[in-house]
Coordinates of C-alpha atoms and ligand atoms in Angstrom, one line a residue:
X1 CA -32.6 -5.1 1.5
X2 CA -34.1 -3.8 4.7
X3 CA -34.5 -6.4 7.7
X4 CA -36.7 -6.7 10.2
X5 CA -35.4 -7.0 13.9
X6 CA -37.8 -10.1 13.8
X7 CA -35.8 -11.8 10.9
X8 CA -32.5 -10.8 12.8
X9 CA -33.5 -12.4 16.0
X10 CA -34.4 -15.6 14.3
X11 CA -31.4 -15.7 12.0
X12 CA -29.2 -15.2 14.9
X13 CA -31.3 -17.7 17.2
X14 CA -30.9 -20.0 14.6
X15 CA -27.4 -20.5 14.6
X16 CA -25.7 -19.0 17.3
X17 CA -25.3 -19.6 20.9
X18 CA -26.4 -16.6 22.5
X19 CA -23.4 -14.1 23.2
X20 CA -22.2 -12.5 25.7
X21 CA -22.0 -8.6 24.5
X22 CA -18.6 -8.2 24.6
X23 CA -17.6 -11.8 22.7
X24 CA -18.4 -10.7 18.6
X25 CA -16.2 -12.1 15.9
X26 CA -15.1 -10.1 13.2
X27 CA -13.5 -11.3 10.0
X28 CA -11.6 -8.7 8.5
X29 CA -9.8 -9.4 5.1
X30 CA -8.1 -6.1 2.7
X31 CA -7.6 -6.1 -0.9
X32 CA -5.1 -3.8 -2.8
X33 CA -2.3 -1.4 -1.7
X34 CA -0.7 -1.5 1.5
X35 CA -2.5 1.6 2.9
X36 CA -5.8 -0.9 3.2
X37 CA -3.8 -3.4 5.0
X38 CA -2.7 -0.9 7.6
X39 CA -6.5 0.8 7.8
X40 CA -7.7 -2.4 8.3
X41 CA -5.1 -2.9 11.1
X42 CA -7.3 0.7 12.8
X43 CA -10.4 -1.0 11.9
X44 CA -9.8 -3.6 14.1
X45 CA -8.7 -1.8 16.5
X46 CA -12.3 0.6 17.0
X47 CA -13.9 -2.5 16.8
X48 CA -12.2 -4.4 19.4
X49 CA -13.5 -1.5 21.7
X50 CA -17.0 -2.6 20.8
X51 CA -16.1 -6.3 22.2
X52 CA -15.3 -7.5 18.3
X53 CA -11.9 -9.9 18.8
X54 CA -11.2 -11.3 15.2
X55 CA -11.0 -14.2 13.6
X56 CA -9.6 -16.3 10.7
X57 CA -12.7 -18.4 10.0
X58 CA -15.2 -16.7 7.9
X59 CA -17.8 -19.3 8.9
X60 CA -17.9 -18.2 12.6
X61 CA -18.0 -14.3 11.8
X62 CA -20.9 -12.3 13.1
X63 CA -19.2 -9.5 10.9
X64 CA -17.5 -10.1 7.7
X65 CA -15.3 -6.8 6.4
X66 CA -13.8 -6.2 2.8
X67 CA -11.3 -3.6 2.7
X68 CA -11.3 -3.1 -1.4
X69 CA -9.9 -1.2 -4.0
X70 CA -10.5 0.5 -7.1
X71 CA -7.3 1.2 -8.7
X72 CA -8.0 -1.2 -11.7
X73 CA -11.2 -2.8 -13.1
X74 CA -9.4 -6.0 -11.7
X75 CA -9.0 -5.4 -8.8
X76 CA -13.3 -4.6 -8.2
X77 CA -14.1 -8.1 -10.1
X78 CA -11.8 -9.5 -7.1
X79 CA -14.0 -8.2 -5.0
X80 CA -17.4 -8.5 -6.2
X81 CA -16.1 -12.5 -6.4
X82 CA -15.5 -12.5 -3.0
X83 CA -18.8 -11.2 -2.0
X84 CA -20.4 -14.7 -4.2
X85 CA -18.3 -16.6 -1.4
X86 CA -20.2 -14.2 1.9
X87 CA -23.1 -15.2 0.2
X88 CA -22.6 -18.8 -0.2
X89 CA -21.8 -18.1 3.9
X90 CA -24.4 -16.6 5.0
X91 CA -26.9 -19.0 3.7
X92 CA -25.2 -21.1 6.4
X93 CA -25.2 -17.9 8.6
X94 CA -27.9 -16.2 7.9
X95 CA -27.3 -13.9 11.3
X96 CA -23.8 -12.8 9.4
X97 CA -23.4 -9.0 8.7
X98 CA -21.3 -8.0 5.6
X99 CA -19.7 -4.7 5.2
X100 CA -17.6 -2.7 2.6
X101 CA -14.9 -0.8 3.1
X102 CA -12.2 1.4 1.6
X103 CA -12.1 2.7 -1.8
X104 CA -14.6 0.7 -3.9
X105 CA -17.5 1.7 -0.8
X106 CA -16.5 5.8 -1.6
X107 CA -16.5 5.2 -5.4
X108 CA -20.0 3.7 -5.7
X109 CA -21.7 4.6 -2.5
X110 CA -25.0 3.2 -2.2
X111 CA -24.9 2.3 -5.3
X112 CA -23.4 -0.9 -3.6
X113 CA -26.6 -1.7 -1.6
X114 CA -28.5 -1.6 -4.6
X115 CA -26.5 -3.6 -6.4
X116 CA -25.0 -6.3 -3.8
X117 CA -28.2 -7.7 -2.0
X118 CA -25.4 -9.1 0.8
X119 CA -24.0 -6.4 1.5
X120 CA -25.1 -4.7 5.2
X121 CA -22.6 -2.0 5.6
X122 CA -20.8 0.5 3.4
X123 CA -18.1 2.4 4.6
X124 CA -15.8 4.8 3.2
X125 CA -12.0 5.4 4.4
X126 CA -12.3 8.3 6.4
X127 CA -15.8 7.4 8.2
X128 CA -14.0 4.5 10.4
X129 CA -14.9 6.1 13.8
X130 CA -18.0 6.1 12.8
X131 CA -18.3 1.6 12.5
X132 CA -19.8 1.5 15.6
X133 CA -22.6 3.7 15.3
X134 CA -23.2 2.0 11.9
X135 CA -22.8 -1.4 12.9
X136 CA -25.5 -0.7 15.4
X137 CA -27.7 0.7 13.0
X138 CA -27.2 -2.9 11.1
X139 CA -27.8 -4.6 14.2
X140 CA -30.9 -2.9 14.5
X141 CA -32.0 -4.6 10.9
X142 CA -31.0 -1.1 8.4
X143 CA -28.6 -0.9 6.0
X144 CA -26.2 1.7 6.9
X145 CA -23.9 3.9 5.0
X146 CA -20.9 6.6 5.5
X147 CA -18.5 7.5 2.5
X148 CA -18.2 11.5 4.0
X149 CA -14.3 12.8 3.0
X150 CA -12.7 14.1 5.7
X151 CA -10.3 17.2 5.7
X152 CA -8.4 16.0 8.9
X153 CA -8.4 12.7 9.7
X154 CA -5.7 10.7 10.1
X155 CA -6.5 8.2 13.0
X156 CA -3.0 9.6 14.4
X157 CA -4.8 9.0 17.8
X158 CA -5.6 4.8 16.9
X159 CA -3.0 2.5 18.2
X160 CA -3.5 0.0 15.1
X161 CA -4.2 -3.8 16.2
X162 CA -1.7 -5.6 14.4
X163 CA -3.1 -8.7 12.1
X164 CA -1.6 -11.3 10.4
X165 CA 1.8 -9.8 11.8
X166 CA 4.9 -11.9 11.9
X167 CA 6.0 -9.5 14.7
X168 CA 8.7 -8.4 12.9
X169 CA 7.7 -5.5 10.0
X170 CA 4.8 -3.1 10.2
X171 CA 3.2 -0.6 8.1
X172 CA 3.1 2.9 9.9
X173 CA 0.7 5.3 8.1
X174 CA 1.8 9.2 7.5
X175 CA -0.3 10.5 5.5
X176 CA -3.9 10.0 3.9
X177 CA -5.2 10.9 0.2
X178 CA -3.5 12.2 -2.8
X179 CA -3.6 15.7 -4.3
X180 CA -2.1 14.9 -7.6
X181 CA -4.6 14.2 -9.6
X182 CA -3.1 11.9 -11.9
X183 CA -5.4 11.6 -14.9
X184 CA -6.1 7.7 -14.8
X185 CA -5.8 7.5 -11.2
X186 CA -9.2 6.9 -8.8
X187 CA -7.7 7.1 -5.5
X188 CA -8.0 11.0 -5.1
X189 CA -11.2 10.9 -5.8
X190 CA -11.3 7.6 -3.2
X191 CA -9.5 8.8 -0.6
X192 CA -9.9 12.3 -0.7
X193 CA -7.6 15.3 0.2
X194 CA -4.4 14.5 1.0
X195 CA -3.6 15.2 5.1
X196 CA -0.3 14.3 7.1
X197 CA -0.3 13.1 10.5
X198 CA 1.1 14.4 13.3
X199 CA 5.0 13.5 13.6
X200 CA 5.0 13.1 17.6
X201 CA 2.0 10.2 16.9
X202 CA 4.1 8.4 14.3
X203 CA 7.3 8.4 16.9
X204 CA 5.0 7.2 19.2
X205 CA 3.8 4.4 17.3
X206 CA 7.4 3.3 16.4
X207 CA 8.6 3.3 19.6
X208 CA 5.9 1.4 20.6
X209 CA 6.7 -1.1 17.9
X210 CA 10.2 -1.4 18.9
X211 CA 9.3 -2.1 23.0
X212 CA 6.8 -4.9 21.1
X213 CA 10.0 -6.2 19.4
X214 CA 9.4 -4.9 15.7
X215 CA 12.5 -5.0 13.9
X216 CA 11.5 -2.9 10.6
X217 CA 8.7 -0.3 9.9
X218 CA 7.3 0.7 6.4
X219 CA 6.2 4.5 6.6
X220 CA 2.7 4.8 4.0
X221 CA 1.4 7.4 2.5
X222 CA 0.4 7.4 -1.1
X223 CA 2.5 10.5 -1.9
X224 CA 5.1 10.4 0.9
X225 CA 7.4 12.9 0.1
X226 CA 4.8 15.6 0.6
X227 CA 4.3 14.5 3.7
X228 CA 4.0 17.7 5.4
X229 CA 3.0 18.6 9.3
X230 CA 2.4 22.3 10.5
X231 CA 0.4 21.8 13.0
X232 CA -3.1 20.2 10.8
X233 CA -4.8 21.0 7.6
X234 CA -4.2 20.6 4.3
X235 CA -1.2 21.0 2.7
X236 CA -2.3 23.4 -0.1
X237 CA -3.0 25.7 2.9
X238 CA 0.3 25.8 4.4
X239 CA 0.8 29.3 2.2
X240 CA -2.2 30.6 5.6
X241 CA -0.1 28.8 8.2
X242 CA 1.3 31.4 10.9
X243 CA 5.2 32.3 10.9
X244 CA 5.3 30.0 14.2
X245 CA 3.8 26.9 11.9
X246 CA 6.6 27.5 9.3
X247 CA 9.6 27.5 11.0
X248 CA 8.5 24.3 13.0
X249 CA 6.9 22.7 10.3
X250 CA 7.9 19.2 9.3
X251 CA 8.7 17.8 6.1
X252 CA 9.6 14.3 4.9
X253 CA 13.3 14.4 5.3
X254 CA 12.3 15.6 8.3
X255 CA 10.5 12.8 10.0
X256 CA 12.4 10.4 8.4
X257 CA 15.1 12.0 10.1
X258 CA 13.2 12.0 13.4
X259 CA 12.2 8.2 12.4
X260 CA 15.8 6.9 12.2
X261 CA 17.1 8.5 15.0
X262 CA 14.2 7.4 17.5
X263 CA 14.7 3.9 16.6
X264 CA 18.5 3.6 15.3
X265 CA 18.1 -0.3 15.4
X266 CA 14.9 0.0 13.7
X267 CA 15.4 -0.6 9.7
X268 CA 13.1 2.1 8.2
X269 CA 11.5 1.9 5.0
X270 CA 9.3 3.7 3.0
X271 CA 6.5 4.0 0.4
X272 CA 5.1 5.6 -2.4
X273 CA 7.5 8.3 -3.5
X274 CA 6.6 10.2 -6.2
X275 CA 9.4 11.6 -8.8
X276 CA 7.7 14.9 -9.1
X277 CA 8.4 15.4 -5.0
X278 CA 11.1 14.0 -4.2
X279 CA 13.9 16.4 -3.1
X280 CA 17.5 15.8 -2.4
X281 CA 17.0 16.6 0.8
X282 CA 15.4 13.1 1.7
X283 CA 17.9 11.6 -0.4
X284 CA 20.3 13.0 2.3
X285 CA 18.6 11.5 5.1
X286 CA 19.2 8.6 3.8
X287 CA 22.4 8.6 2.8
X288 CA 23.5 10.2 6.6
X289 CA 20.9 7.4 8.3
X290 CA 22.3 3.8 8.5
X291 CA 18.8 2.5 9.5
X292 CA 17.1 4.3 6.3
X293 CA 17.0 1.4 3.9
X294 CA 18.4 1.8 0.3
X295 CA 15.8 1.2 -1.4
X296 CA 12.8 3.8 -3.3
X297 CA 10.0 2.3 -5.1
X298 CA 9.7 5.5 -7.7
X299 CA 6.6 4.7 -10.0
X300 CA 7.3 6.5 -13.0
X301 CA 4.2 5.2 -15.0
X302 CA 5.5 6.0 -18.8
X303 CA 9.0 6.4 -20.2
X304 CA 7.6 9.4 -23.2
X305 CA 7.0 12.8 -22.2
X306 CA 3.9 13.6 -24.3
X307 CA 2.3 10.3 -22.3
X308 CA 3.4 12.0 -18.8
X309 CA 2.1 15.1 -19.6
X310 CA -1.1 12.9 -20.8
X311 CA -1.4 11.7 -17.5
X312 CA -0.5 15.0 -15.4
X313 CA 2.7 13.6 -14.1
X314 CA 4.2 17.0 -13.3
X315 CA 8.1 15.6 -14.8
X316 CA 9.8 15.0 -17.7
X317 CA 11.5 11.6 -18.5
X318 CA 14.8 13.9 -18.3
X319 CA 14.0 15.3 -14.6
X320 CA 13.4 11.5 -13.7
X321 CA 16.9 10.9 -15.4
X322 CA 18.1 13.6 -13.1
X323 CA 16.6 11.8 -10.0
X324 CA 17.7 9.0 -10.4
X325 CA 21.4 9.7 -11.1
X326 CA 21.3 11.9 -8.1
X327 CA 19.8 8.8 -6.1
X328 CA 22.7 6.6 -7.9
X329 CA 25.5 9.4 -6.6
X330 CA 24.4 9.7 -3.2
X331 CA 23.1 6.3 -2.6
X332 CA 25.8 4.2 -4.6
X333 CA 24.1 0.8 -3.5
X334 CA 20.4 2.0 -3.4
X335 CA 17.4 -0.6 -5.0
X336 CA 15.2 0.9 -7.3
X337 CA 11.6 -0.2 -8.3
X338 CA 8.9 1.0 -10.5
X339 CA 5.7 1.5 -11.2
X340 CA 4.6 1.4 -15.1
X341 CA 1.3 1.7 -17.6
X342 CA 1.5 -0.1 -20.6
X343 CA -1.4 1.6 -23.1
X344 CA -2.6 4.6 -21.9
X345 CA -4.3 6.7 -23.7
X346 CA -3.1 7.6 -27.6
X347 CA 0.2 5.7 -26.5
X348 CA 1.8 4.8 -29.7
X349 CA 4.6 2.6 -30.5
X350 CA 7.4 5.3 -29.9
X351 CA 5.8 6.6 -26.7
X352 CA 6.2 2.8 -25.8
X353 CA 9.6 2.3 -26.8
X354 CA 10.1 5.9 -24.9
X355 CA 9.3 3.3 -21.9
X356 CA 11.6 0.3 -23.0
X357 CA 14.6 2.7 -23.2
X358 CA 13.8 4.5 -20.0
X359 CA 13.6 1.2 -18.1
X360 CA 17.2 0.7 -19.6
X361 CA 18.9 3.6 -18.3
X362 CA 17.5 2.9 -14.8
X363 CA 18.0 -1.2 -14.9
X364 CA 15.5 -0.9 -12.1
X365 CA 15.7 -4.3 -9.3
X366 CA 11.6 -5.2 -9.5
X367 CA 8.6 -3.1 -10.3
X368 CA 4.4 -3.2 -10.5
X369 CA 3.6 -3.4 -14.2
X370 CA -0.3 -3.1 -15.2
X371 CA -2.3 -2.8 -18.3
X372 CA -3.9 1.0 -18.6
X373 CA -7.8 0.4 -16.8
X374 CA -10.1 3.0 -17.3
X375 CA -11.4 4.4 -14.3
X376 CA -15.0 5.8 -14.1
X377 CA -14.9 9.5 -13.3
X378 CA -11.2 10.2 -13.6
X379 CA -9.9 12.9 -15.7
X380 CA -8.7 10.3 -18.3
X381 CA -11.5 8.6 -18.7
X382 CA -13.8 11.8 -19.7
X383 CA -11.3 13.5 -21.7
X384 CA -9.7 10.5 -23.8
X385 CA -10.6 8.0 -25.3
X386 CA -9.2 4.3 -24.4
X387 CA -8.2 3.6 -28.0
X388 CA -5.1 1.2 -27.3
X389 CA -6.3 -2.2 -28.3
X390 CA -6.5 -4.9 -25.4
X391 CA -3.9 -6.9 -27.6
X392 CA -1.7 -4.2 -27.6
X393 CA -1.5 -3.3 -24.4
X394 CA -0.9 -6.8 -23.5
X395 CA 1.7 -6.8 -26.1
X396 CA 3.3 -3.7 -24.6
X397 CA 2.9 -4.8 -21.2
X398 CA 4.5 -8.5 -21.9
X399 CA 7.8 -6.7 -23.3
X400 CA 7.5 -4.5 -20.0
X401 CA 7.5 -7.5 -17.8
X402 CA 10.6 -9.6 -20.5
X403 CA 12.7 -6.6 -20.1
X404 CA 11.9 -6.3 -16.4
X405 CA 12.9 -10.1 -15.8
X406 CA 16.1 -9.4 -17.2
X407 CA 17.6 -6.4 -15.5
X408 CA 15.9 -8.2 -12.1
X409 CA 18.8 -11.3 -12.9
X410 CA 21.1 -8.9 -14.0
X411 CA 21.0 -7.0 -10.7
X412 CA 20.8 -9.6 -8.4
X413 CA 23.6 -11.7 -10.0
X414 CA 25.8 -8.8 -9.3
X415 CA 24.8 -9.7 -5.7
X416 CA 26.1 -13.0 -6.0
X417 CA 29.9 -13.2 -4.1
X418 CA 28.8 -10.4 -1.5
X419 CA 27.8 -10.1 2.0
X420 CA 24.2 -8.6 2.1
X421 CA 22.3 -7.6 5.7
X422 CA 18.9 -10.0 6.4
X423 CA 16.1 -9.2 8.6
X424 CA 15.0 -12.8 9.0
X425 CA 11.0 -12.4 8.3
X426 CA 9.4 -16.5 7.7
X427 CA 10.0 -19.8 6.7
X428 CA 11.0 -20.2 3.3
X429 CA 7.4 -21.0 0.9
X430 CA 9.9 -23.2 -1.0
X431 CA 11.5 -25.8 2.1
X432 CA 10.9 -25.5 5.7
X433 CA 14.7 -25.7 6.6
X434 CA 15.4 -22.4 5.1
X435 CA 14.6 -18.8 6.3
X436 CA 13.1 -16.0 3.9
X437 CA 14.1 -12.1 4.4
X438 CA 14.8 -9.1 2.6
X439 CA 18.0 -7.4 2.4
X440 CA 18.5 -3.6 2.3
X441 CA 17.6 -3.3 -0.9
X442 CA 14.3 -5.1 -0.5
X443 CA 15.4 -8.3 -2.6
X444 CA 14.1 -11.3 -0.8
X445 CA 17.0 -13.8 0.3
X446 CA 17.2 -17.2 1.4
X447 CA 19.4 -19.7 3.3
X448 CA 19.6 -22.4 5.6
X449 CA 18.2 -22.0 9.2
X450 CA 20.8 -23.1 11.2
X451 CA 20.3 -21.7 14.7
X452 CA 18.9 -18.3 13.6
X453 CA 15.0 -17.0 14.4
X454 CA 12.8 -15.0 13.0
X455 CA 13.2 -10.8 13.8
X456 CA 17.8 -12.3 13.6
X457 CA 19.6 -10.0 11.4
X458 CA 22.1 -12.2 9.9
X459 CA 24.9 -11.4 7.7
X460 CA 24.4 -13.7 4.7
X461 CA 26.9 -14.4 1.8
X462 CA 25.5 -14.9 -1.6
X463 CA 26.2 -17.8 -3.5
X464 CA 23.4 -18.3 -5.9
X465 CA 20.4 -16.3 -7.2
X466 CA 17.4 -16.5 -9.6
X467 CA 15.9 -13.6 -11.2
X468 CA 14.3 -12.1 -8.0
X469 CA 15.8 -14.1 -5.2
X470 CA 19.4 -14.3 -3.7
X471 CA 20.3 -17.6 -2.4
X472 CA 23.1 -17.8 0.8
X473 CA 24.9 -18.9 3.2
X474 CA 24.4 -17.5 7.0
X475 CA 28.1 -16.2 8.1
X476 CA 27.0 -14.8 11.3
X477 CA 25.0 -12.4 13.6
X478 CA 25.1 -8.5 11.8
X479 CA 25.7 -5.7 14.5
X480 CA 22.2 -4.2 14.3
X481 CA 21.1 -7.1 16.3
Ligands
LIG501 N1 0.6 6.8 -5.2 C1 1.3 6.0 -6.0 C2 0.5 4.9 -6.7 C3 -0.9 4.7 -6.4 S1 -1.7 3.5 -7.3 C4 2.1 6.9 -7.0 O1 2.6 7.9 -6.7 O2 2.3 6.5 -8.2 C5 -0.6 2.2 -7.6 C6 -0.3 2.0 -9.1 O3 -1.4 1.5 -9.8 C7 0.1 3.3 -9.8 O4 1.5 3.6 -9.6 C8 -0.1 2.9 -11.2 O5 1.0 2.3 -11.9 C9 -1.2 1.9 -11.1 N2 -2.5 2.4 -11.6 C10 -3.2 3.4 -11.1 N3 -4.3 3.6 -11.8 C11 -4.3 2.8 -12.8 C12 -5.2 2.6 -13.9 N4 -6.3 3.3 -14.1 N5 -4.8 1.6 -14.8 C13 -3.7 0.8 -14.6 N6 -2.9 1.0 -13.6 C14 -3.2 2.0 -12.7
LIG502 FE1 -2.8 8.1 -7.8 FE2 -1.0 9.8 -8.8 FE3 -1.8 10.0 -6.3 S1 -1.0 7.6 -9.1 S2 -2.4 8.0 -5.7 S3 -3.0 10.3 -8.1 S4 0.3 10.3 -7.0

């Protein structure tokens, strides 16, 4: 897939005006969780020091980026369609560099050159810095590659450049990788060791969103409540840290603490937790912080203990009871969402009932529900065998996703007759005269426009609802504003 410089020059002359060196367009488009959308956000950001502003047009790009993911079979099809359409592209374009990024580039390496003829640039999630010494290496007509895990990076030091942004909620990211080693999961074996970022940087970058007008910030991490800073390093290597490290060390309650108090106007959200780290201590912070949003997306993956310990979730479906009850007492008001596996595994029908019954205890508000995907090289997929039948785990899954619906209506029809807080984010997909937003609890509400703007938070009573939406009236301004 080598080109000559020859065969670059004349693709390029073909097309393209000459440029100036400092006018390059970069298309950058992410796939998957929310930590690719915020990496993208860096990407952009080292390349716009290399001259690269970007665009929406795909057809104008002199780079094309995918930011992909591995986490389900799915979810790399996606992808790999994607790359028919660069293709279709570049045949129009023929001066058009393509690149790969994220997790799909560090699970197969260069195994994506060879098997995607279109693809220039491979790039794994911690090699970022490195784009423009790769991108030159393209330029100069090779293929280029970096999928080298890093101990320590966390970009802490990139101020990201915001794309696609309504201006009013933005993704900060805390920590990188994941140490758990869940046995069906790819991303620790994507994203590598699991690092935290220094606490000063994150304040820095909130604050810097709230002087840009920002009204609400999502904290990432893939693991958040083991978000842990003691001056750099790993976590697992904390137990070396000096006695000056401990005592200031920083731990999740911690920074969210630090967070809210920064930015008291600032609603703070935050995401994933895992059961298995959560302590009360953060459920504290937000119980004490106004600006802490009630709301925790717990994934809790299966409801039966044998299929937990299956997948090396270190709790039992009665420590998750604990949790939650504990979340209920403290938080009386908090939204609760999940994530769940239907089919691991040697999941049988009483493991999967094991699920129905725990989703009844928690009546959880909304949640990510998947069919089990075998993942190449995880522990799962070399030590069991995938033996649930496709039927069945759509089976499973569909009762997942009935039983889901219904606690979703029954939760947000208890909303209906109250006054709930809305950060006014966009126009409303379904009519133009009404506004969309989210309230505390992360339930998306609408209602008329009147003479409120997006970034407004606006008291709104609840009239109406359908499963997953409250519908309202605006009654007024809220004091956050
Ligand atoms: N860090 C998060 C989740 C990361 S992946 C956590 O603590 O849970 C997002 C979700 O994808 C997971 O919660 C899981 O429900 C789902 N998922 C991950 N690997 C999967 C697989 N092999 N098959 C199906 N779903 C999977
Ligand atoms: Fe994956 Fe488990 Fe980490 S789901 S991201 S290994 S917490």
């Amino acid at each position: 897939m080598e080109k000559t410089i020859d065969e670059k020059k004349q693709g390029n002359s073909l097309v393209m005006e000459p440029k100036a060196a400092n006018s390059r367009k970069l298309f950058i488009e992410s796939y998957g969780c929310a930590m690719n959308f915020s990496d993208s956000e860096i990407v952009a950001s080292i390349l716009s020091k290399e001259g690269f502003n970007t665009t929406q047009k795909l057809e104008e790009a002199d780079l094309v980026l995918v930011n992909t993911c591995s986490i389900r079979d799915k979810a790399e099809q996606t992808v790999r369609k994607r790359l028919e359409k660069y293709n279709a592209v570049k045949r129009i374009n023929p001066g058009m560099k393509v690149g790969v990024l994220g997790c799909m580039a560090e699970r197969l390496k260069d195994k994506f050159l060879e098997e995607e003829k279109i693809v220039d640039l491979v790039v794994g999630p911690d090699a970022y810095k490195d784009l423009p010494n790769l991108i030159s290496e393209v330029e100069e007509g090779r293929d280029a590659i970096n999928v080298i895990l890093s101990k320590e990076e966390t970009y802490g030091d990139i101020s990201p450049v915001r794309l696609q942004t309504n201006g009013v909620s933005a993704f900060v990211s805390i920590t990188r990788g994941c140490d758990n080693m869940c046995t069906f999961c790819v991303v620790p074996f994507t994203r590598g060791r699991e690092r935290s970022r220094d606490p000063q940087s994150i304040v820095e970058e909130v604050n810097d969103l709230a002087a840009k007008g920002y009204k609400e910030i999502t904290l990432l991490g893939q693991n958040v409540d083991s978000y842990l800073w003691y001056g750099g390093g790993l976590k697992k290597d904390f137990k070396n840290a000096t006695e000056i490290q401990k005592a200031t060390a920083t731990n999740f309650a911690a920074l969210l603490k630090l967070v809210a108090e920064a930015q008291p106007k600032m609603r703070i959200r935050f995401s994933t937790s895992n059961p298995q780290d959560m302590t009360l201590d953060v459920i504290e912070a937000m119980a004490k912080h106004r600006n802490i949003c009630n709301y925790i997306h717990l994934p809790v993956q299966s409801g039966s203990d044998r299929i937990l310990k299956k997948m090396n979730r270190l709790h039992t479906r009665e420590e998750y009871f604990t949790l939650i009850d504990n979340i209920k007492k403290m938080i009386p008001n908090c939204g609760i969402s999940h994530d769940l596996i239907a089919g691991f595994p040697t999941e049988t029908e009483e493991d999967h009932q094991d699920t129905l019954s725990l989703m009844e205890y928690v009546k959880y508000d909304f949640g990510y529900m998947f069919t089990y995907s075998e993942r190449p090289g995880t522990m799962a997929e070399r030590k069991l065998e995938d033996d649930v039948p496709e039927k069945v785990k759509k089976r499973r899954l569909q009762e997942i996703v009935d039983l889901q619906q219904k606690h979703s209506r029954r939760n947000t029809k208890q909303a209906v007759g109250t006054v709930v807080e809305v950060l006014i984010e966009k126009e409303s997909k379904k009519s133009d005269a009404h506004w969309s937003g989210r309230n505390e609890r992360n339930t998306v509400t609408v209602f008329p426009k009147e003479n409120y703007k997006i970034g407004d938070f606006v008291n709104v009573k609840i009239n109406d609802c359908t499963s997953a939406t409250l519908i309202g009236e605006p009654i007024g301004y809220s004091d956050n504003n």
